[in-house]
């Protein structure tokens, strides 16, 4: 087992919105399963994200993390990568677990730029 420690920085924009850490499925497979076209969701005319996945579905497949929260997660040795999703379905880059363990001692910080 690999132990990872996630922390989510406090940022005013988006601080009330949870994120989900998705482990055990590659980002490409996730995007194919939910028929996502790209990392970002569409925006309404008012600049509001149009959700492309439900919170209930994210709760089934991911680990919820809120602003200023720290989560310690154990993942199987076979897990090589993970990614983060917003509640609307905007996706982060993939994080390679082995690289993170070598360079950051298993610590991963999630921050938000611009919301």
PDB file of C-alpha atoms in Angstrom:
ATOM      1  CA  UNK A   1       0.000   0.000   0.000  1.00  0.00           C
ATOM      2  CA  UNK A   2       1.042   3.565  -0.706  1.00  0.00           C
ATOM      3  CA  UNK A   3       0.100   6.317   1.728  1.00  0.00           C
ATOM      4  CA  UNK A   4      -0.708   9.737   0.321  1.00  0.00           C
ATOM      5  CA  UNK A   5      -1.526  12.912   2.210  1.00  0.00           C
ATOM      6  CA  UNK A   6      -3.737  15.412   0.387  1.00  0.00           C
ATOM      7  CA  UNK A   7      -4.227  18.975   1.520  1.00  0.00           C
ATOM      8  CA  UNK A   8      -6.423  21.538  -0.119  1.00  0.00           C
ATOM      9  CA  UNK A   9      -5.372  25.149   0.171  1.00  0.00           C
ATOM     10  CA  UNK A  10      -7.844  27.765   1.280  1.00  0.00           C
ATOM     11  CA  UNK A  11      -8.657  30.035  -1.631  1.00  0.00           C
ATOM     12  CA  UNK A  12     -11.590  32.438  -1.461  1.00  0.00           C
ATOM     13  CA  UNK A  13     -12.808  31.639  -4.980  1.00  0.00           C
ATOM     14  CA  UNK A  14     -14.282  28.151  -4.888  1.00  0.00           C
ATOM     15  CA  UNK A  15     -13.711  27.660  -1.161  1.00  0.00           C
ATOM     16  CA  UNK A  16     -17.262  26.415  -0.572  1.00  0.00           C
ATOM     17  CA  UNK A  17     -17.146  23.882  -3.405  1.00  0.00           C
ATOM     18  CA  UNK A  18     -15.871  20.377  -2.723  1.00  0.00           C
ATOM     19  CA  UNK A  19     -13.444  18.549  -4.994  1.00  0.00           C
ATOM     20  CA  UNK A  20     -13.106  14.800  -5.479  1.00  0.00           C
ATOM     21  CA  UNK A  21      -9.887  12.796  -5.611  1.00  0.00           C
ATOM     22  CA  UNK A  22     -10.383  10.056  -8.191  1.00  0.00           C
ATOM     23  CA  UNK A  23      -8.207   6.962  -7.725  1.00  0.00           C
ATOM     24  CA  UNK A  24      -8.306   3.605  -9.475  1.00  0.00           C
ATOM     25  CA  UNK A  25      -9.350   4.768 -12.930  1.00  0.00           C
ATOM     26  CA  UNK A  26      -7.210   6.639 -15.410  1.00  0.00           C
ATOM     27  CA  UNK A  27      -8.301  10.084 -16.482  1.00  0.00           C
ATOM     28  CA  UNK A  28      -8.701   8.874 -20.081  1.00  0.00           C
ATOM     29  CA  UNK A  29     -10.911   5.948 -19.006  1.00  0.00           C
ATOM     30  CA  UNK A  30     -12.954   8.289 -16.781  1.00  0.00           C
ATOM     31  CA  UNK A  31     -13.462  10.731 -19.647  1.00  0.00           C
ATOM     32  CA  UNK A  32     -14.542   7.896 -21.950  1.00  0.00           C
ATOM     33  CA  UNK A  33     -16.910   6.405 -19.362  1.00  0.00           C
ATOM     34  CA  UNK A  34     -18.700   9.733 -18.786  1.00  0.00           C
ATOM     35  CA  UNK A  35     -18.361  10.927 -22.381  1.00  0.00           C
ATOM     36  CA  UNK A  36     -16.317  14.016 -21.475  1.00  0.00           C
ATOM     37  CA  UNK A  37     -14.775  16.004 -24.296  1.00  0.00           C
ATOM     38  CA  UNK A  38     -11.803  17.753 -22.700  1.00  0.00           C
ATOM     39  CA  UNK A  39     -10.830  18.768 -19.178  1.00  0.00           C
ATOM     40  CA  UNK A  40     -13.177  21.724 -18.795  1.00  0.00           C
ATOM     41  CA  UNK A  41     -16.958  21.923 -18.663  1.00  0.00           C
ATOM     42  CA  UNK A  42     -19.048  24.343 -20.694  1.00  0.00           C
ATOM     43  CA  UNK A  43     -19.976  27.740 -19.268  1.00  0.00           C
ATOM     44  CA  UNK A  44     -23.361  29.451 -19.368  1.00  0.00           C
ATOM     45  CA  UNK A  45     -23.765  32.938 -20.839  1.00  0.00           C
ATOM     46  CA  UNK A  46     -23.460  34.255 -17.282  1.00  0.00           C
ATOM     47  CA  UNK A  47     -20.130  32.492 -16.732  1.00  0.00           C
ATOM     48  CA  UNK A  48     -21.544  29.739 -14.527  1.00  0.00           C
ATOM     49  CA  UNK A  49     -20.142  26.219 -15.112  1.00  0.00           C
ATOM     50  CA  UNK A  50     -22.630  23.780 -16.625  1.00  0.00           C
ATOM     51  CA  UNK A  51     -22.292  20.541 -14.690  1.00  0.00           C
ATOM     52  CA  UNK A  52     -21.546  17.399 -16.667  1.00  0.00           C
ATOM     53  CA  UNK A  53     -21.572  14.918 -13.770  1.00  0.00           C
ATOM     54  CA  UNK A  54     -23.677  14.611 -10.615  1.00  0.00           C
ATOM     55  CA  UNK A  55     -22.404  14.998  -7.074  1.00  0.00           C
ATOM     56  CA  UNK A  56     -23.904  11.578  -6.293  1.00  0.00           C
ATOM     57  CA  UNK A  57     -21.796   9.976  -9.026  1.00  0.00           C
ATOM     58  CA  UNK A  58     -18.651  11.742  -7.815  1.00  0.00           C
ATOM     59  CA  UNK A  59     -19.347  10.507  -4.264  1.00  0.00           C
ATOM     60  CA  UNK A  60     -19.462   6.926  -5.624  1.00  0.00           C
ATOM     61  CA  UNK A  61     -16.154   7.098  -7.490  1.00  0.00           C
ATOM     62  CA  UNK A  62     -14.086   9.681  -5.634  1.00  0.00           C
ATOM     63  CA  UNK A  63     -12.999  10.909  -2.233  1.00  0.00           C
ATOM     64  CA  UNK A  64     -14.487  14.283  -1.311  1.00  0.00           C
ATOM     65  CA  UNK A  65     -12.123  16.983  -0.043  1.00  0.00           C
ATOM     66  CA  UNK A  66     -13.188  20.444   1.091  1.00  0.00           C
ATOM     67  CA  UNK A  67     -11.227  23.674   1.377  1.00  0.00           C
ATOM     68  CA  UNK A  68      -8.559  23.604   4.124  1.00  0.00           C
ATOM     69  CA  UNK A  69      -9.078  19.889   4.641  1.00  0.00           C
ATOM     70  CA  UNK A  70      -6.335  17.256   4.914  1.00  0.00           C
ATOM     71  CA  UNK A  71      -7.000  13.629   3.942  1.00  0.00           C
ATOM     72  CA  UNK A  72      -4.672  10.669   4.301  1.00  0.00           C
ATOM     73  CA  UNK A  73      -5.409   7.964   1.764  1.00  0.00           C
ATOM     74  CA  UNK A  74      -3.938   4.498   1.304  1.00  0.00           C
ATOM     75  CA  UNK A  75      -3.922   3.248  -2.274  1.00  0.00           C
ATOM     76  CA  UNK A  76      -2.959  -0.142  -3.661  1.00  0.00           C
ATOM     77  CA  UNK A  77       0.582  -0.563  -4.957  1.00  0.00           C
ATOM     78  CA  UNK A  78      -0.865  -1.091  -8.441  1.00  0.00           C
ATOM     79  CA  UNK A  79      -2.315   2.454  -8.503  1.00  0.00           C
ATOM     80  CA  UNK A  80      -0.033   4.661 -10.575  1.00  0.00           C
ATOM     81  CA  UNK A  81      -2.054   7.811 -11.138  1.00  0.00           C
ATOM     82  CA  UNK A  82      -4.976   9.862  -9.923  1.00  0.00           C
ATOM     83  CA  UNK A  83      -6.658  13.171 -10.691  1.00  0.00           C
ATOM     84  CA  UNK A  84      -9.051  15.664  -9.136  1.00  0.00           C
ATOM     85  CA  UNK A  85     -12.527  16.691 -10.299  1.00  0.00           C
ATOM     86  CA  UNK A  86     -14.612  19.700  -9.345  1.00  0.00           C
ATOM     87  CA  UNK A  87     -18.322  19.248  -8.629  1.00  0.00           C
ATOM     88  CA  UNK A  88     -19.050  20.423 -12.181  1.00  0.00           C
ATOM     89  CA  UNK A  89     -16.679  17.959 -13.821  1.00  0.00           C
ATOM     90  CA  UNK A  90     -13.643  20.142 -14.512  1.00  0.00           C
ATOM     91  CA  UNK A  91     -10.612  17.862 -14.308  1.00  0.00           C
ATOM     92  CA  UNK A  92      -7.053  18.398 -13.125  1.00  0.00           C
ATOM     93  CA  UNK A  93      -3.956  17.020 -14.776  1.00  0.00           C
ATOM     94  CA  UNK A  94      -3.104  13.462 -13.816  1.00  0.00           C
ATOM     95  CA  UNK A  95      -0.862  13.083 -10.793  1.00  0.00           C
ATOM     96  CA  UNK A  96       1.640  10.234 -10.949  1.00  0.00           C
ATOM     97  CA  UNK A  97       1.756   8.625  -7.516  1.00  0.00           C
ATOM     98  CA  UNK A  98       5.294   7.225  -7.692  1.00  0.00           C
ATOM     99  CA  UNK A  99       6.739  10.577  -8.776  1.00  0.00           C
ATOM    100  CA  UNK A 100       4.891  12.304  -5.963  1.00  0.00           C
ATOM    101  CA  UNK A 101       6.192   9.858  -3.384  1.00  0.00           C
ATOM    102  CA  UNK A 102       9.776  10.396  -4.531  1.00  0.00           C
ATOM    103  CA  UNK A 103       9.697  14.192  -4.676  1.00  0.00           C
ATOM    104  CA  UNK A 104       7.112  15.201  -2.055  1.00  0.00           C
ATOM    105  CA  UNK A 105       7.152  12.262   0.376  1.00  0.00           C
ATOM    106  CA  UNK A 106       3.591  11.374  -0.620  1.00  0.00           C
ATOM    107  CA  UNK A 107       2.190  14.854   0.011  1.00  0.00           C
ATOM    108  CA  UNK A 108      -0.101  16.373  -2.600  1.00  0.00           C
ATOM    109  CA  UNK A 109      -1.424  19.918  -2.347  1.00  0.00           C
ATOM    110  CA  UNK A 110      -4.562  20.838  -4.258  1.00  0.00           C
ATOM    111  CA  UNK A 111      -4.923  24.504  -5.058  1.00  0.00           C
ATOM    112  CA  UNK A 112      -7.257  26.491  -7.232  1.00  0.00           C
ATOM    113  CA  UNK A 113      -6.248  29.208  -9.616  1.00  0.00           C
ATOM    114  CA  UNK A 114      -9.055  31.639 -10.281  1.00  0.00           C
ATOM    115  CA  UNK A 115     -11.895  29.626  -8.782  1.00  0.00           C
TER     116      UNK A 115
END
